[in-house]
Short mmCIF file of C-alpha atoms in Angstrom, two decimals:
data_model
loop_
_atom_site.label_atom_id
_atom_site.label_comp_id
_atom_site.label_asym_id
_atom_site.label_seq_id
_atom_site.Cartn_x
_atom_site.Cartn_y
_atom_site.Cartn_z
CA UNK A 1 77.10 79.15 104.08
CA UNK A 2 77.00 80.65 100.53
CA UNK A 3 81.01 80.62 100.47
CA UNK A 4 83.29 78.88 98.51
CA UNK A 5 83.08 74.89 99.91
CA UNK A 6 86.17 72.80 99.15
CA UNK A 7 85.97 69.16 100.34
CA UNK A 8 87.72 67.21 102.00
CA UNK A 9 89.35 69.87 104.37
CA UNK A 10 92.66 67.28 104.70
CA UNK A 11 93.76 64.25 102.96
CA UNK A 12 96.18 61.98 103.50
CA UNK A 13 97.86 59.81 101.18
CA UNK A 14 100.84 57.40 100.22
CA UNK A 15 103.07 58.42 97.34
CA UNK A 16 101.94 57.10 94.38
CA UNK A 17 98.47 56.92 95.01
CA UNK A 18 95.77 59.54 93.20
CA UNK A 19 93.62 62.00 94.75
CA UNK A 20 90.83 64.42 94.10
CA UNK A 21 89.48 67.68 95.61
CA UNK A 22 86.06 69.16 94.89
CA UNK A 23 85.47 72.89 95.00
CA UNK A 24 82.16 74.70 94.95
CA UNK A 25 82.51 78.13 94.07
CA UNK A 26 79.67 80.99 95.11
CA UNK A 27 76.63 80.21 92.85
CA UNK A 28 76.75 83.03 90.74
CA UNK A 29 80.92 83.14 90.15
CA UNK A 30 81.57 82.73 86.38
CA UNK A 31 85.31 82.35 87.51
CA UNK A 32 86.99 79.73 89.49
CA UNK A 33 90.79 79.16 90.37
CA UNK A 34 93.13 76.78 92.22
CA UNK A 35 95.98 78.13 93.89
CA UNK A 36 98.78 75.73 96.40
CA UNK A 37 100.41 77.06 98.97
CA UNK A 38 103.39 75.86 100.95
CA UNK A 39 103.89 76.40 104.68
CA UNK A 40 105.10 80.10 105.06
CA UNK A 41 104.67 81.09 101.45
CA UNK A 42 101.97 83.04 99.82
CA UNK A 43 99.64 81.11 97.39
CA UNK A 44 100.64 80.35 93.82
CA UNK A 45 98.27 80.59 91.10
CA UNK A 46 97.70 76.57 88.98
CA UNK A 47 94.91 77.08 86.66
CA UNK A 48 91.65 79.11 86.40
CA UNK A 49 88.26 78.83 84.45
CA UNK A 50 86.38 80.92 83.06
CA UNK A 51 82.33 78.68 83.04
CA UNK A 52 83.51 75.28 81.95
CA UNK A 53 86.48 76.42 79.80
CA UNK A 54 89.76 76.26 81.42
CA UNK A 55 91.53 79.55 80.08
CA UNK A 56 94.68 79.12 81.52
CA UNK A 57 97.40 76.84 83.41
CA UNK A 58 100.80 77.46 84.99
CA UNK A 59 103.81 75.85 84.60
CA UNK A 60 103.53 74.49 88.25
CA UNK A 61 100.93 72.17 86.68
CA UNK A 62 102.72 69.46 85.68
CA UNK A 63 100.85 66.27 83.61
CA UNK A 64 100.22 64.70 86.31
CA UNK A 65 97.84 67.44 87.68
CA UNK A 66 94.33 67.72 86.12
CA UNK A 67 91.44 70.14 86.72
CA UNK A 68 87.85 70.21 85.51
CA UNK A 69 84.64 72.17 85.72
CA UNK A 70 82.28 70.30 83.26
CA UNK A 71 79.22 71.84 84.10
CA UNK A 72 80.65 75.34 84.72
CA UNK A 73 79.77 75.09 88.80
CA UNK A 74 81.76 72.87 90.67
CA UNK A 75 85.16 72.03 89.60
CA UNK A 76 87.53 69.05 90.45
CA UNK A 77 91.63 68.72 90.73
CA UNK A 78 93.09 65.58 90.36
CA UNK A 79 96.53 64.22 91.36
CA UNK A 80 98.29 61.54 89.95
CA UNK A 81 100.63 59.32 91.39
CA UNK A 82 101.33 61.62 94.10
CA UNK A 83 104.89 62.71 95.37
CA UNK A 84 106.14 64.09 98.32
CA UNK A 85 106.46 67.24 97.00
CA UNK A 86 102.93 67.42 96.37
CA UNK A 87 102.06 68.14 100.15
CA UNK A 88 100.70 71.62 100.24
CA UNK A 89 97.53 73.26 100.76
CA UNK A 90 95.38 73.45 97.58
CA UNK A 91 92.91 76.54 97.71
CA UNK A 92 89.93 77.20 94.99
CA UNK A 93 88.85 80.52 94.76
CA UNK A 94 85.70 82.23 92.74
CA UNK A 95 85.20 85.73 91.26
CA UNK A 96 82.41 87.40 89.20
CA UNK A 97 83.62 87.69 85.47
CA UNK A 98 83.21 91.47 85.31
CA UNK A 99 86.76 92.81 85.14
CA UNK A 100 88.89 92.61 88.34
CA UNK A 101 86.91 91.73 91.32
CA UNK A 102 87.57 90.66 94.57
CA UNK A 103 88.22 86.67 94.57
CA UNK A 104 86.82 84.73 97.36
CA UNK A 105 88.77 81.87 99.00
CA UNK A 106 87.55 78.42 100.72
CA UNK A 107 89.00 76.88 103.77
CA UNK A 108 91.36 74.77 101.57
CA UNK A 109 92.24 71.28 101.35
CA UNK A 110 95.32 70.18 103.22
CA UNK A 111 96.97 67.35 101.36
CA UNK A 112 99.42 65.20 103.17
CA UNK A 113 101.89 62.87 101.06
CA UNK A 114 103.44 60.11 102.91
CA UNK B 1 113.97 75.35 101.51
CA UNK B 2 110.90 75.35 103.35
CA UNK B 3 112.59 76.09 106.62
CA UNK B 4 113.34 79.62 105.18
CA UNK B 5 109.25 80.16 103.85
CA UNK B 6 108.80 79.94 108.01
CA UNK B 7 110.36 82.68 108.68
CA UNK B 8 107.75 85.34 107.93
CA UNK B 9 108.32 88.68 108.41
CA UNK B 10 106.60 89.39 111.93
CA UNK B 11 105.35 92.66 112.89
CA UNK B 12 104.30 92.73 116.65
CA UNK B 13 101.92 95.47 117.76
CA UNK B 14 99.88 96.13 121.52
CA UNK B 15 96.49 96.08 121.48
CA UNK B 16 94.75 99.54 120.59
CA UNK B 17 97.93 100.59 118.81
CA UNK B 18 97.71 101.21 114.73
CA UNK B 19 99.40 98.99 112.52
CA UNK B 20 101.31 99.61 109.37
CA UNK B 21 102.24 96.26 107.07
CA UNK B 22 104.27 96.92 104.07
CA UNK B 23 104.38 95.16 100.80
CA UNK B 24 106.53 95.50 97.78
CA UNK B 25 105.15 94.20 94.36
CA UNK B 26 106.64 93.19 91.04
CA UNK B 27 104.94 94.28 88.10
CA UNK B 28 104.54 97.91 87.31
CA UNK B 29 101.91 97.04 84.65
CA UNK B 30 99.66 95.43 87.72
CA UNK B 31 96.36 97.51 87.70
CA UNK B 32 94.48 95.89 91.02
CA UNK B 33 95.61 95.04 94.27
CA UNK B 34 94.44 93.20 96.92
CA UNK B 35 95.15 92.69 100.91
CA UNK B 36 94.16 89.21 102.27
CA UNK B 37 93.94 88.05 106.14
CA UNK B 38 94.79 84.41 106.80
CA UNK B 39 94.20 82.94 109.58
CA UNK B 40 96.21 79.23 110.63
CA UNK B 41 94.36 76.60 109.05
CA UNK B 42 91.57 78.83 106.86
CA UNK B 43 92.00 80.32 103.19
CA UNK B 44 92.91 84.16 102.97
CA UNK B 45 90.11 86.32 103.82
CA UNK B 46 89.36 89.27 101.72
CA UNK B 47 90.19 92.70 103.26
CA UNK B 48 90.36 95.59 101.17
CA UNK B 49 91.02 96.20 97.40
CA UNK B 50 92.40 99.21 95.48
CA UNK B 51 92.73 99.75 91.59
CA UNK B 52 95.84 101.44 90.35
CA UNK B 53 93.97 104.64 89.63
CA UNK B 54 93.69 105.43 92.66
CA UNK B 55 96.56 106.11 95.62
CA UNK B 56 94.09 105.68 98.98
CA UNK B 57 91.25 103.60 99.77
CA UNK B 58 89.46 103.24 103.27
CA UNK B 59 87.56 100.63 104.78
CA UNK B 60 86.14 100.13 108.21
CA UNK B 61 89.61 100.31 110.36
CA UNK B 62 91.69 99.70 107.18
CA UNK B 63 93.19 101.76 104.81
CA UNK B 64 95.20 101.01 101.74
CA UNK B 65 97.63 103.41 100.29
CA UNK B 66 99.11 102.94 97.01
CA UNK B 67 102.70 104.43 95.45
CA UNK B 68 103.00 103.51 91.62
CA UNK B 69 106.22 105.45 91.51
CA UNK B 70 108.09 103.00 94.11
CA UNK B 71 105.54 99.99 93.45
CA UNK B 72 104.70 100.12 97.17
CA UNK B 73 101.58 98.79 98.71
CA UNK B 74 100.64 99.47 102.20
CA UNK B 75 97.73 98.40 104.96
CA UNK B 76 96.90 100.54 107.94
CA UNK B 77 94.92 99.07 110.73
CA UNK B 78 93.61 101.30 112.97
CA UNK B 79 93.28 100.18 117.03
CA UNK B 80 94.56 96.93 116.43
CA UNK B 81 92.68 94.01 118.22
CA UNK B 82 93.76 90.88 119.05
CA UNK B 83 91.32 89.36 116.27
CA UNK B 84 93.64 90.69 113.80
CA UNK B 85 96.55 88.26 114.48
CA UNK B 86 97.13 86.94 111.49
CA UNK B 87 99.30 86.45 108.22
CA UNK B 88 98.49 89.39 106.12
CA UNK B 89 99.31 88.79 102.25
CA UNK B 90 99.16 91.78 99.58
CA UNK B 91 98.35 90.33 95.79
CA UNK B 92 98.44 91.94 92.43
CA UNK B 93 96.79 91.45 88.99
CA UNK B 94 98.87 92.45 86.00
CA UNK B 95 97.20 94.11 83.21
CA UNK B 96 94.64 91.71 81.13
CA UNK B 97 95.36 88.90 83.69
CA UNK B 98 91.99 88.59 84.26
CA UNK B 99 92.13 88.28 87.87
CA UNK B 100 95.02 85.98 88.32
CA UNK B 101 96.75 86.93 91.68
CA UNK B 102 100.36 87.15 92.21
CA UNK B 103 100.92 87.22 96.20
CA UNK B 104 103.93 88.59 97.70
CA UNK B 105 105.54 87.46 100.76
CA UNK B 106 103.20 87.44 103.88
CA UNK B 107 103.61 88.99 107.06
CA UNK B 108 102.73 87.85 110.98
CA UNK B 109 100.86 90.36 112.77
CA UNK B 110 100.65 89.14 116.55
CA UNK B 111 98.77 91.77 118.71
CA UNK B 112 100.25 91.81 122.31
CA UNK B 113 96.89 92.20 124.69
#
């Protein structure tokens, strides 16, 4: 499978715990994005990497959230001290770096904070 | 609240009919637009895109129309099939925003056999 891969697909955690999600983009794609989607809504932009550089972060990304892409390939999104409001689908997407081109999404990680 | 968000606009069509899904976008400076299809429990799937220097683009069974004057985007699906049942989102990229997508409210397409 040469698409965007996310792991895990589902995560249930207790409030206050830390969680980490992984995204493996399409191999030749320089750009990687994280989005969050709640039920019935469209995805909302969280952050964006070009290669290993994190170039933009949304105001939605509180201090409890951190994303990395250390070698410009896979990326991780960590949420510290999870809250019930963090429950959502976390989507990763990747695209080529040449101008505006289509972004391809992974299947997402469904987080439930209990 | 979240319960309001569950009430997506819904388009119900008969199998074989043509479908038209509409979207109003927000930023007059947006220069790139994409339609995505999302099935339950899955990530958004790219359908078709259009740049702001065009007003129409066709793909396989799908056509996207762009009206910049009224900031309106539509997706036409010909000969709708049960497999087309999903939530459809339009997304825009403001000029210079390097592919950051701003998604609109989705539309649930329900195809009746």
